[in-house]
Coordinates of C-alpha atoms in Angstrom, one line a residue:
Chain R
M1180 CA -0.4 -0.5 -0.2
K1181 CA 1.2 3.5 -0.9
P1182 CA 1.9 6.0 2.2
L1183 CA -1.3 8.4 2.6
K1184 CA -1.8 10.7 0.9
N1185 CA -3.3 13.6 3.8
N1186 CA -0.8 11.7 5.8
V1187 CA 2.2 13.8 3.4
Q1188 CA 0.2 16.7 3.1
S1189 CA 0.0 17.0 7.1
L1190 CA 3.7 16.7 7.0
P1191 CA 5.9 20.3 8.4
R1192 CA 6.6 22.3 4.1
V1193 CA 10.6 22.3 2.9
Q1194 CA 11.9 25.2 2.4
L1195 CA 14.3 25.9 -0.3
T1196 CA 16.7 28.9 0.8
A1197 CA 18.0 30.4 -3.0
A1198 CA 20.5 32.7 -3.4
S1199 CA 18.5 35.3 -4.1
H1200 CA 16.8 35.4 -1.4
K1201 CA 17.8 38.7 0.8
P1202 CA 18.6 37.1 4.2
F1203 CA 20.4 34.5 2.9
Q1204 CA 22.0 37.2 1.2
N1205 CA 23.2 39.3 4.8
I1206 CA 24.1 36.6 6.0
M1207 CA 26.4 35.9 3.3
K1208 CA 27.3 39.2 3.3
K1209 CA 28.6 38.0 7.1
V1210 CA 30.6 35.0 5.0
K1211 CA 31.6 35.7 2.3
P1212 CA 31.8 39.5 1.9
N1213 CA 31.5 39.5 -2.0
G1214 CA 28.0 38.6 -1.5
G1215 CA 25.6 36.8 -2.1
K1216 CA 26.8 34.3 -5.0
L1217 CA 30.3 31.1 -5.2
L1218 CA 32.2 31.4 -7.5
S1219 CA 33.4 27.9 -9.1
K1220 CA 37.7 28.3 -9.7
K1221 CA 37.4 28.9 -13.8
D1222 CA 34.6 31.7 -11.9
Q1223 CA 31.5 29.6 -13.3
P1224 CA 28.5 31.6 -11.8
E1225 CA 27.0 28.7 -9.3
I1226 CA 24.2 29.7 -6.9
F1227 CA 24.7 28.0 -3.8
F1228 CA 21.8 26.0 -2.0
I1229 CA 20.9 24.7 1.6
L1230 CA 17.8 23.4 2.0
T1231 CA 16.7 24.4 5.7
A1232 CA 13.9 24.2 7.3
D1233 CA 13.2 27.2 9.6
L1234 CA 17.1 28.0 10.4
P1235 CA 17.9 30.6 12.3
P1236 CA 21.2 32.3 10.7
E1237 CA 23.8 30.7 13.1
E1238 CA 23.2 27.5 12.4
L1239 CA 22.5 28.3 8.9
S1240 CA 26.1 30.7 8.4
K1241 CA 27.7 27.2 10.2
L1242 CA 26.3 25.0 7.2
L1243 CA 27.3 27.7 5.2
Q1244 CA 31.1 27.3 6.3
A1245 CA 31.0 24.6 5.9
K1246 CA 29.3 24.4 2.2
K1247 CA 27.1 21.6 3.7
G1248 CA 24.3 22.2 0.3
V1249 CA 24.4 21.9 -3.2
T1250 CA 26.5 23.5 -5.7
V1251 CA 24.3 24.0 -8.8
N1252 CA 25.9 24.4 -12.2
L1253 CA 23.7 26.7 -14.1
T1254 CA 24.6 24.6 -17.0
D1255 CA 22.4 21.9 -16.0
N1256 CA 18.5 21.3 -15.2
L1257 CA 17.4 23.2 -12.2
L1258 CA 14.8 22.7 -11.2
K1259 CA 14.4 19.3 -12.0
R1260 CA 16.1 18.7 -9.9
L1261 CA 15.2 21.2 -6.9
L1262 CA 11.5 19.4 -7.3
K1263 CA 13.2 16.3 -7.5
L1264 CA 15.0 17.0 -4.4
E1265 CA 11.9 18.2 -3.0
K1266 CA 10.0 15.0 -3.8
D1267 CA 12.3 12.6 -2.2
Y1268 CA 12.4 14.6 1.4
H1269 CA 8.8 14.1 1.4
Y1270 CA 9.1 10.7 0.4
L1271 CA 12.0 9.9 3.0
R1272 CA 10.0 12.1 5.2
A1273 CA 6.5 10.2 5.2
L1274 CA 8.4 7.1 4.7
S1275 CA 10.2 7.4 8.2
L1276 CA 6.2 8.1 9.6
T1277 CA 4.3 5.5 8.3
D1278 CA 4.2 2.1 9.0
E1279 CA 4.8 0.1 5.5
L1280 CA 1.9 -2.2 5.7
T1281 CA -1.3 -0.4 6.5
G1282 CA -0.2 3.2 5.9
L1283 CA -0.9 3.5 9.1
Y1284 CA 1.6 6.7 11.1
N1285 CA 4.0 4.3 12.8
K1286 CA 5.6 4.2 16.8
R1287 CA 8.5 7.0 15.9
F1288 CA 5.3 9.0 15.1
F1289 CA 2.9 8.3 17.5
N1290 CA 5.6 9.0 21.0
K1291 CA 6.4 12.6 18.8
Q1292 CA 2.9 13.5 19.0
L1293 CA 1.4 11.3 22.3
K1294 CA 4.4 14.5 23.8
I1295 CA 2.4 17.4 21.5
E1296 CA -0.8 16.4 23.2
I1297 CA 0.1 16.6 26.2
T1298 CA 1.4 20.0 25.7
R1299 CA -1.5 21.6 24.2
T1300 CA -3.3 20.4 27.1
R1301 CA -1.7 21.6 29.2
R1302 CA -1.6 24.7 27.2
T1303 CA -5.4 25.1 26.0
G1304 CA -7.1 22.9 29.1
Q1305 CA -8.5 20.8 26.9
P1306 CA -8.1 16.9 27.2
F1307 CA -7.2 14.5 25.2
C1308 CA -8.1 9.8 24.6
L1309 CA -5.7 7.3 24.4
M1310 CA -7.1 3.8 22.6
F1311 CA -4.9 1.6 23.0
I1312 CA -6.7 -1.3 20.8
D1313 CA -5.1 -5.1 20.4
L1314 CA -6.8 -7.2 18.5
D1315 CA -8.3 -10.6 19.9
N1316 CA -7.1 -14.2 18.3
F1317 CA -5.5 -12.5 15.4
K1318 CA -2.5 -14.4 15.9
S1319 CA -4.8 -17.9 15.2
V1320 CA -4.9 -16.7 11.7
N1321 CA -1.9 -15.4 10.8
D1322 CA -0.8 -19.4 12.5
T1323 CA -4.1 -21.3 11.0
L1324 CA -4.8 -18.4 7.4
G1325 CA -1.1 -17.7 7.0
H1326 CA 0.8 -14.5 7.1
T1327 CA -1.1 -13.6 3.1
K1328 CA -4.7 -13.5 5.1
G1329 CA -3.4 -10.8 8.6
D1330 CA -2.1 -8.5 6.3
E1331 CA -4.8 -8.5 4.3
F1332 CA -7.0 -8.0 7.1
L1333 CA -5.0 -6.0 8.8
V1334 CA -4.7 -3.8 4.9
N1335 CA -8.1 -4.3 5.3
L1336 CA -8.4 -2.3 8.4
C1337 CA -6.7 -0.1 8.4
R1338 CA -7.9 0.9 5.3
L1339 CA -11.4 1.8 7.3
F1340 CA -10.1 3.4 9.8
C1341 CA -8.9 5.8 7.5
Q1342 CA -12.5 6.6 6.1
K1343 CA -14.0 6.4 8.8
I1344 CA -11.4 7.9 12.1
R1345 CA -12.1 11.8 12.3
P1346 CA -10.6 13.6 10.8
T1347 CA -8.6 16.0 13.6
D1348 CA -8.0 11.9 15.2
F1349 CA -4.6 10.4 14.9
A1350 CA -4.5 6.3 14.0
C1351 CA -0.9 4.7 14.8
R1352 CA 0.0 1.5 14.2
Y1353 CA 1.9 0.4 17.3
G1354 CA 3.3 -3.3 16.6
G1355 CA 2.5 -6.5 15.1
D1356 CA -1.9 -5.7 15.8
E1357 CA -2.0 -3.2 18.0
F1358 CA -3.4 0.4 17.2
I1359 CA -2.8 3.7 19.6
I1360 CA -5.7 6.1 18.6
I1361 CA -4.7 10.0 19.1
M1362 CA -8.5 12.4 20.6
P1363 CA -7.6 15.3 20.6
A1364 CA -10.1 18.0 22.2
T1365 CA -12.6 15.1 23.0
Y1366 CA -13.8 13.8 26.5
L1367 CA -13.8 10.9 28.2
V1368 CA -17.6 10.2 27.3
D1369 CA -17.9 11.1 24.2
G1370 CA -13.9 8.5 23.9
I1371 CA -15.6 5.5 24.8
S1372 CA -18.3 5.9 22.2
I1373 CA -16.0 6.8 19.6
A1374 CA -14.4 3.1 21.1
Q1375 CA -18.0 1.4 21.0
R1376 CA -17.9 2.4 18.1
W1377 CA -14.1 1.0 16.1
H1378 CA -14.6 -2.5 18.6
D1379 CA -17.8 -2.9 16.5
L1380 CA -16.2 -1.7 13.0
I1381 CA -13.8 -4.3 13.7
K1382 CA -15.8 -7.0 14.7
Q1383 CA -17.5 -5.9 11.1
V1384 CA -14.2 -6.7 9.1
A1385 CA -13.5 -10.2 10.8
S1386 CA -17.0 -11.3 10.1
Q1387 CA -17.1 -9.8 6.0
M1388 CA -13.5 -11.6 5.9
E1389 CA -15.3 -15.0 7.7
L1390 CA -12.6 -14.5 10.3
D1391 CA -12.6 -14.8 14.4
V1392 CA -10.8 -12.1 15.1
S1393 CA -13.0 -9.2 18.2
S1394 CA -11.2 -6.4 19.3
S1395 CA -9.9 -5.5 23.6
I1396 CA -9.8 -1.6 23.4
G1397 CA -8.8 0.1 26.5
I1398 CA -9.4 4.3 27.0
D1399 CA -8.4 6.9 28.3
E1400 CA -8.3 11.1 29.0
F1401 CA -5.2 13.2 30.0
D1402 CA -7.3 15.9 31.2
I1403 CA -5.8 20.1 32.6
S1404 CA -5.3 18.6 36.5
C1405 CA -3.1 14.8 35.3
T1406 CA 0.3 15.0 35.7
L1407 CA 1.5 12.1 34.7
K1408 CA 4.6 12.0 32.1
A1409 CA 3.8 10.5 28.8
E1410 CA 4.7 7.4 28.7
E1411 CA 2.9 7.8 32.3
F1412 CA 0.2 7.7 30.7
L1413 CA 0.5 5.1 27.9
D1414 CA 1.1 2.7 30.5
K1415 CA -2.1 4.0 32.5
V1416 CA -3.6 3.1 29.0
D1417 CA -2.5 0.6 28.9
K1418 CA -3.3 -1.3 31.8
E1419 CA -7.1 -0.7 31.0
L1420 CA -6.8 -2.6 27.9
Y1421 CA -4.9 -5.7 30.5
K1422 CA -8.5 -4.9 32.2
A1423 CA -10.2 -5.8 29.2
K1424 CA -8.0 -8.4 28.2
N1425 CA -8.8 -10.1 31.3
N1426 CA -12.2 -9.7 31.7
G1427 CA -12.4 -12.2 28.6
K1428 CA -11.4 -9.4 25.9
N1429 CA -14.1 -8.3 22.9
K1430 CA -14.8 -5.5 25.0
V1431 CA -14.0 -1.4 25.6
S1432 CA -12.3 -0.9 28.7
Y1433 CA -12.7 2.7 30.8
P1434 CA -11.5 3.4 34.0
G1435 CA -15.3 4.3 35.6
G1436 CA -15.1 3.1 39.5
S1437 CA -13.8 6.6 40.7
L1438 CA -16.6 9.0 39.0
H1439 CA -19.3 10.9 41.7
A1440 CA -22.3 13.0 40.5
H1441 CA -20.1 16.1 40.6
E1442 CA -17.3 15.3 38.8
A1443 CA -19.8 14.2 36.1
E1444 CA -21.5 17.0 35.8
E1445 CA -17.8 18.8 35.2
K1446 CA -17.3 16.3 33.3
F1447 CA -20.2 15.2 30.9
V1448 CA -22.8 18.6 31.3
T1449 CA -21.7 21.1 28.5
P1450 CA -22.0 24.5 29.4
A1451 CA -24.4 25.1 27.0
E1452 CA -26.3 22.4 28.5
K1453 CA -26.1 24.1 31.7
D1454 CA -27.1 27.2 30.9
A1455 CA -30.8 25.8 29.0
L1456 CA -30.8 23.9 32.1
Y1457 CA -31.2 26.9 34.0
K1458 CA -33.1 29.3 32.2
G1459 CA -35.7 26.3 32.1
S1460 CA -35.9 26.1 35.9
A1461 CA -35.1 30.2 36.5
T1462 CA -38.3 30.9 34.6
I1463 CA -41.0 28.1 36.7
K1464 CA -39.6 29.9 39.5
Q1465 CA -40.7 32.9 37.8
K1466 CA -43.8 31.5 37.8
R1467 CA -44.2 29.7 41.4
K1468 CA -43.5 34.2 42.0
Q1469 CA -46.2 35.2 39.7
L1470 CA -48.9 32.6 40.6
S1471 CA -48.5 33.5 44.7
T1472 CA -47.9 36.9 44.4
K1473 CA -51.9 37.4 41.9
G1474 CA -53.1 34.3 45.3
Chain E
M1369 CA -37.9 -20.3 28.8
N1370 CA -41.2 -19.4 30.0
T1371 CA -41.1 -16.1 29.6
K1372 CA -44.2 -15.5 32.4
S1373 CA -41.7 -16.3 34.9
K1374 CA -38.5 -13.1 34.0
P1375 CA -39.1 -10.4 36.3
F1376 CA -39.8 -6.6 34.8
I1377 CA -36.1 -4.8 35.8
V1378 CA -36.3 -1.9 36.7
S1379 CA -34.0 0.5 38.0
V1380 CA -34.0 3.0 40.5
T1381 CA -30.9 5.6 39.8
S1382 CA -30.9 10.2 40.2
G1383 CA -27.5 11.2 39.4
K1384 CA -27.0 13.3 42.7
G1385 CA -27.3 11.6 46.5
G1386 CA -30.4 12.4 48.1
V1387 CA -33.2 13.6 46.2
G1388 CA -35.1 10.3 47.4
K1389 CA -34.8 7.1 45.6
T1390 CA -34.6 4.6 48.4
F1391 CA -37.7 6.6 49.3
I1392 CA -39.3 5.6 46.0
T1393 CA -38.1 2.2 45.5
T1394 CA -39.4 1.2 48.9
N1395 CA -43.3 2.8 48.5
L1396 CA -43.2 1.9 45.0
A1397 CA -42.3 -1.6 45.8
A1398 CA -44.8 -1.3 48.7
T1399 CA -47.3 -0.5 46.2
L1400 CA -46.5 -2.4 43.5
V1401 CA -47.7 -5.1 45.9
R1402 CA -51.0 -3.8 46.6
Q1403 CA -51.1 -3.4 43.7
G1404 CA -50.9 -7.6 43.5
K1405 CA -47.4 -8.2 41.7
K1406 CA -44.5 -10.2 43.2
V1407 CA -42.1 -7.6 43.7
L1408 CA -38.4 -8.1 44.5
V1409 CA -35.5 -4.9 45.8
A1410 CA -32.2 -5.3 45.5
D1411 CA -30.1 -2.1 47.7
C1412 CA -27.7 -2.4 44.6
D1413 CA -26.3 1.7 46.8
L1414 CA -22.7 -1.0 47.9
G1415 CA -21.1 1.1 49.3
L1416 CA -24.1 3.0 52.1
A1417 CA -26.4 0.4 51.3
N1418 CA -29.7 2.7 54.0
I1419 CA -32.5 0.4 53.0
D1420 CA -32.3 -2.3 55.7
I1421 CA -31.9 0.8 57.7
M1422 CA -35.0 2.5 56.4
L1423 CA -37.2 -0.2 56.6
G1424 CA -35.6 -1.1 60.3
I1425 CA -35.3 -4.5 59.9
N1426 CA -30.9 -6.0 61.0
P1427 CA -30.4 -8.8 58.1
Q1428 CA -28.0 -11.5 59.4
L1429 CA -26.9 -12.3 55.7
N1430 CA -26.1 -9.1 52.7
L1431 CA -24.6 -8.8 49.2
K1432 CA -21.2 -9.2 51.2
D1433 CA -21.9 -12.1 52.0
V1434 CA -22.6 -12.9 48.2
V1435 CA -19.6 -11.3 46.6
F1436 CA -17.0 -12.7 48.9
G1437 CA -18.8 -15.8 50.4
N1438 CA -20.4 -18.6 48.2
L1439 CA -23.4 -17.0 48.6
H1440 CA -26.8 -17.1 45.7
L1441 CA -28.6 -14.7 46.0
R1442 CA -31.4 -16.0 46.3
D1443 CA -30.2 -17.5 49.6
V1444 CA -29.6 -13.6 50.7
I1445 CA -33.7 -13.3 50.1
I1446 CA -35.4 -11.6 53.2
P1447 CA -39.4 -10.8 53.0
T1448 CA -41.2 -7.2 54.5
E1449 CA -42.9 -5.8 56.3
G1450 CA -44.2 -3.7 52.5
G1451 CA -44.8 -7.4 51.2
F1452 CA -42.5 -7.8 48.7
D1453 CA -38.8 -9.3 49.2
L1454 CA -35.4 -7.5 49.7
I1455 CA -31.9 -8.4 48.8
P1456 CA -29.6 -6.4 51.8
A1457 CA -26.2 -5.2 51.1
S1458 CA -24.0 -3.6 53.6
S1459 CA -23.5 -0.7 54.3
G1460 CA -19.4 1.2 54.8
V1461 CA -17.6 -1.8 53.8
R1462 CA -15.0 -0.2 51.8
E1463 CA -14.0 -2.6 49.1
M1464 CA -17.4 -2.8 48.7
A1465 CA -17.9 0.8 46.8
Q1466 CA -15.6 -0.1 44.2
L1467 CA -16.1 -3.1 43.3
L1468 CA -14.3 -5.0 40.4
F1469 CA -16.1 -5.2 36.6
E1470 CA -16.0 -9.2 37.2
K1471 CA -17.7 -9.1 40.8
I1472 CA -20.5 -6.3 39.5
Q1473 CA -20.7 -9.1 36.5
I1474 CA -21.0 -12.3 39.2
I1475 CA -24.1 -9.7 41.0
K1476 CA -26.3 -9.5 37.3
D1477 CA -26.4 -12.7 36.2
M1478 CA -27.7 -13.2 39.7
L1479 CA -30.1 -11.3 39.5
L1480 CA -30.5 -12.5 35.8
E1481 CA -31.6 -16.3 36.7
I1482 CA -34.0 -15.1 39.5
E1483 CA -37.8 -16.2 38.8
G1484 CA -41.0 -16.2 40.5
Y1485 CA -41.3 -12.9 40.7
D1486 CA -43.7 -10.3 38.3
L1487 CA -41.2 -6.9 39.0
I1488 CA -37.5 -6.0 40.2
L1489 CA -36.8 -2.9 41.4
L1490 CA -33.0 -1.5 41.3
D1491 CA -31.7 0.8 44.4
T1492 CA -28.9 2.0 42.7
G1493 CA -26.3 4.5 44.0
A1494 CA -25.5 7.9 44.1
G1495 CA -23.5 9.4 41.0
I1496 CA -22.0 8.2 38.2
A1497 CA -19.9 5.7 39.3
E1498 CA -19.2 2.0 36.8
V1499 CA -21.3 -0.2 39.0
V1500 CA -23.9 2.3 39.0
L1501 CA -23.9 2.6 35.4
Q1502 CA -24.1 -1.0 35.1
F1503 CA -26.6 -2.2 36.9
N1504 CA -28.7 0.8 34.9
L1505 CA -27.5 -1.1 32.0
L1506 CA -29.1 -4.4 33.2
A1507 CA -33.1 -2.6 33.9
S1508 CA -35.2 -2.9 31.0
Q1509 CA -36.5 0.6 32.1
N1510 CA -34.5 2.7 34.4
I1511 CA -36.9 5.8 36.5
V1512 CA -34.8 9.0 36.8
V1513 CA -35.5 10.9 40.5
I1514 CA -35.2 14.5 40.4
N1515 CA -36.3 17.0 42.1
K1516 CA -36.6 21.0 42.0
E1517 CA -33.8 21.6 43.2
L1518 CA -31.3 23.4 40.3
T1519 CA -28.1 19.8 41.1
S1520 CA -30.7 17.5 41.3
L1521 CA -31.3 18.3 37.8
T1522 CA -28.0 18.1 35.6
D1523 CA -26.5 15.7 38.0
A1524 CA -30.0 13.8 36.5
Y1525 CA -29.2 15.1 33.5
A1526 CA -25.1 14.0 33.4
M1527 CA -26.4 10.4 33.9
V1528 CA -28.9 10.4 31.3
K1529 CA -26.5 11.4 29.3
V1530 CA -23.8 8.8 30.2
M1531 CA -26.1 6.0 29.8
Y1532 CA -27.2 7.7 25.8
Q1533 CA -23.2 8.0 25.1
V1534 CA -22.0 5.2 26.7
F1535 CA -24.8 2.4 26.4
G1536 CA -27.2 4.0 24.1
R1537 CA -30.4 4.3 26.6
Q1538 CA -32.2 6.8 24.8
S1539 CA -35.5 5.4 27.1
F1540 CA -36.0 7.4 30.7
S1541 CA -38.8 7.3 33.0
I1542 CA -39.0 10.7 35.0
I1543 CA -39.9 10.5 38.4
A1544 CA -40.2 14.2 39.8
N1545 CA -40.6 13.8 44.6
N1546 CA -40.6 16.5 47.1
I1547 CA -42.4 19.1 44.9
P1548 CA -45.2 21.9 46.3
N1549 CA -48.0 21.5 43.7
E1550 CA -48.4 19.1 40.8
K1551 CA -47.5 22.1 38.1
D1552 CA -44.0 22.7 39.5
G1553 CA -43.5 18.8 38.8
L1554 CA -44.5 19.2 35.7
N1555 CA -42.6 21.9 34.7
I1556 CA -39.8 20.9 36.0
Y1557 CA -39.5 17.5 34.3
K1558 CA -40.4 20.2 30.8
N1559 CA -37.8 20.6 31.3
I1560 CA -35.0 18.7 31.6
D1561 CA -37.0 16.7 28.9
T1562 CA -36.6 20.2 26.6
I1563 CA -33.1 19.8 27.0
S1564 CA -32.3 16.2 26.3
R1565 CA -34.7 16.7 23.0
R1566 CA -32.1 19.1 22.8
F1567 CA -29.7 18.3 23.6
L1568 CA -29.3 14.4 22.8
G1569 CA -32.4 13.8 20.4
F1570 CA -34.8 11.5 22.2
P1571 CA -38.2 12.6 24.3
L1572 CA -38.2 11.6 28.1
N1573 CA -40.9 9.7 30.2
Y1574 CA -42.5 10.9 32.7
L1575 CA -44.0 8.8 35.1
G1576 CA -45.9 11.3 38.1
H1577 CA -44.7 13.2 41.3
V1578 CA -44.9 12.6 44.6
L1579 CA -45.9 15.2 46.5
Q1580 CA -44.4 17.6 49.1
D1581 CA -46.2 15.7 52.5
D1582 CA -45.7 15.5 56.3
A1583 CA -46.3 11.8 56.1
V1584 CA -43.1 11.3 54.7
A1585 CA -41.1 12.6 57.2
K1586 CA -43.1 10.8 60.1
S1587 CA -42.8 8.3 58.9
M1588 CA -39.6 8.2 58.1
L1589 CA -38.7 9.0 61.6
K1590 CA -40.6 6.0 63.0
Q1591 CA -39.0 3.1 60.3
E1592 CA -41.9 2.3 58.1
I1593 CA -43.5 2.3 54.8
A1594 CA -45.1 5.9 54.7
V1595 CA -47.2 4.2 52.0
M1596 CA -48.0 1.5 55.0
R1597 CA -48.7 3.6 57.4
F1598 CA -51.2 6.5 56.0
P1599 CA -52.8 4.7 52.4
R1600 CA -55.0 7.8 52.0
S1601 CA -52.6 10.3 52.0
R1602 CA -51.6 12.3 48.9
I1603 CA -48.4 10.8 48.7
A1604 CA -50.2 7.0 48.7
A1605 CA -52.4 8.2 46.0
N1606 CA -49.4 9.3 43.4
F1607 CA -47.8 6.2 44.6
S1608 CA -50.9 4.7 43.0
Q1609 CA -50.8 6.3 39.7
I1610 CA -47.0 6.2 39.9
G1611 CA -47.0 2.3 39.8
R1612 CA -49.2 2.5 37.7
T1613 CA -47.6 3.6 34.3
V1614 CA -44.3 1.8 35.6
L1615 CA -47.0 -1.1 35.1
D1616 CA -48.0 0.1 31.7
L1617 CA -44.3 0.4 30.9
R1618 CA -44.2 -3.4 31.3
K1619 CA -46.7 -4.0 29.1
S1620 CA -45.3 -1.5 25.7

């Protein structure tokens, strides 16, 4: 399978710094007093490029002095070469962050994104959910029907993942038959209902392929009061997954033992809903007052 | 299996504590008995059980002996003055409040095995704990008790929302408890019903109201069931009405 198109597009784009670029020329003046042009031995004009992703000037000048860049002769087909370089770069970048078989994000991307989401929650106060999916009985498919069939199932499953996933969520393949979904700006109660949907979806794909595969899912919410580090939070969700596994598999497990009414209200009733309830209650009070003054 | 012997399981829940779940459960059970039904009440408030206290009885065995001992739920059932049978829970046992998921499953399975009753009423604990949700899920009908306090309304709404979003439940019945007059009850119900229609997309069912009455406090002090002590009071009439509506729900 090709790497997913939207995965590639979401990566940061690389900037090319050309000799004609103003800030570049300024730096060049410092490095080489005669300006932006580098002259070759034969006095043939050449342009020196450095591929950067927003380097600070000090870094850039270091690179220039070390001549770590691409020197291009003007007689070359410059444009073609640059385009190829950029294409290669994106391809390699995508390759390094996606899973080869399924096209989902890989573990490397996940580890990075998890840290980003934790920082985001600390900054914005909006919680995010993490869902850990482990397929039940998947090993027996590989063992009895062969790895080709197993791979086919995974590819079908992940194709569906990509179709059904909310555009803001990230689906990652963590290991062989383990998947993780990051759901930014999501409350636990919404996360749980999404987890139930995924659970049903996986069953559906399995039954279409006439395989006896189900899924165990663990899910938890990271909210602003949470002080865990990325790895610790992942462990917590992992424990939730094992709870599902130990309770007979084929189910969604989430932390629920500690929710009390006031917390529940905070977590589950949105400000708009609360507002509406309060307003409704206020009109009742008004009516009561009117009745009592009339009486 | 004979479907006639399968009891109709109803849970009484609220979200907020102190709105009168246990009061509603015991009085509704006694009323249904008077209407000729065989009723079992299960005290599912595992952390702070209090039906036994309300009825002034001191059971030898309770739910704890089922969870940690080898007893079946059938073994701990005791008859009460109200004419209904009771599965008492234990109060103040810390481990009970946060039962393991599998233990809850065992209790749930046992409840489903019980036969010979027309109705089983589950008195759940307060809050939106996993235990409460699981018992609500087991019941085919959830009665949500509210009163005129705003917090009871928001907590009841939170309960409805969680049951809907997590388990897809869309049918809930409201009882307005301890309200000054009939109109108030209807208005409170209309308020939460409007919000549910608007934000969750389904209506709530109204079972009826229980008016404020001195009879309640009097019977509570004497550890008696209000509708038994004052069969001609306003609230006894309220409960008969609610009882009939519950039986109608069972038919449909």
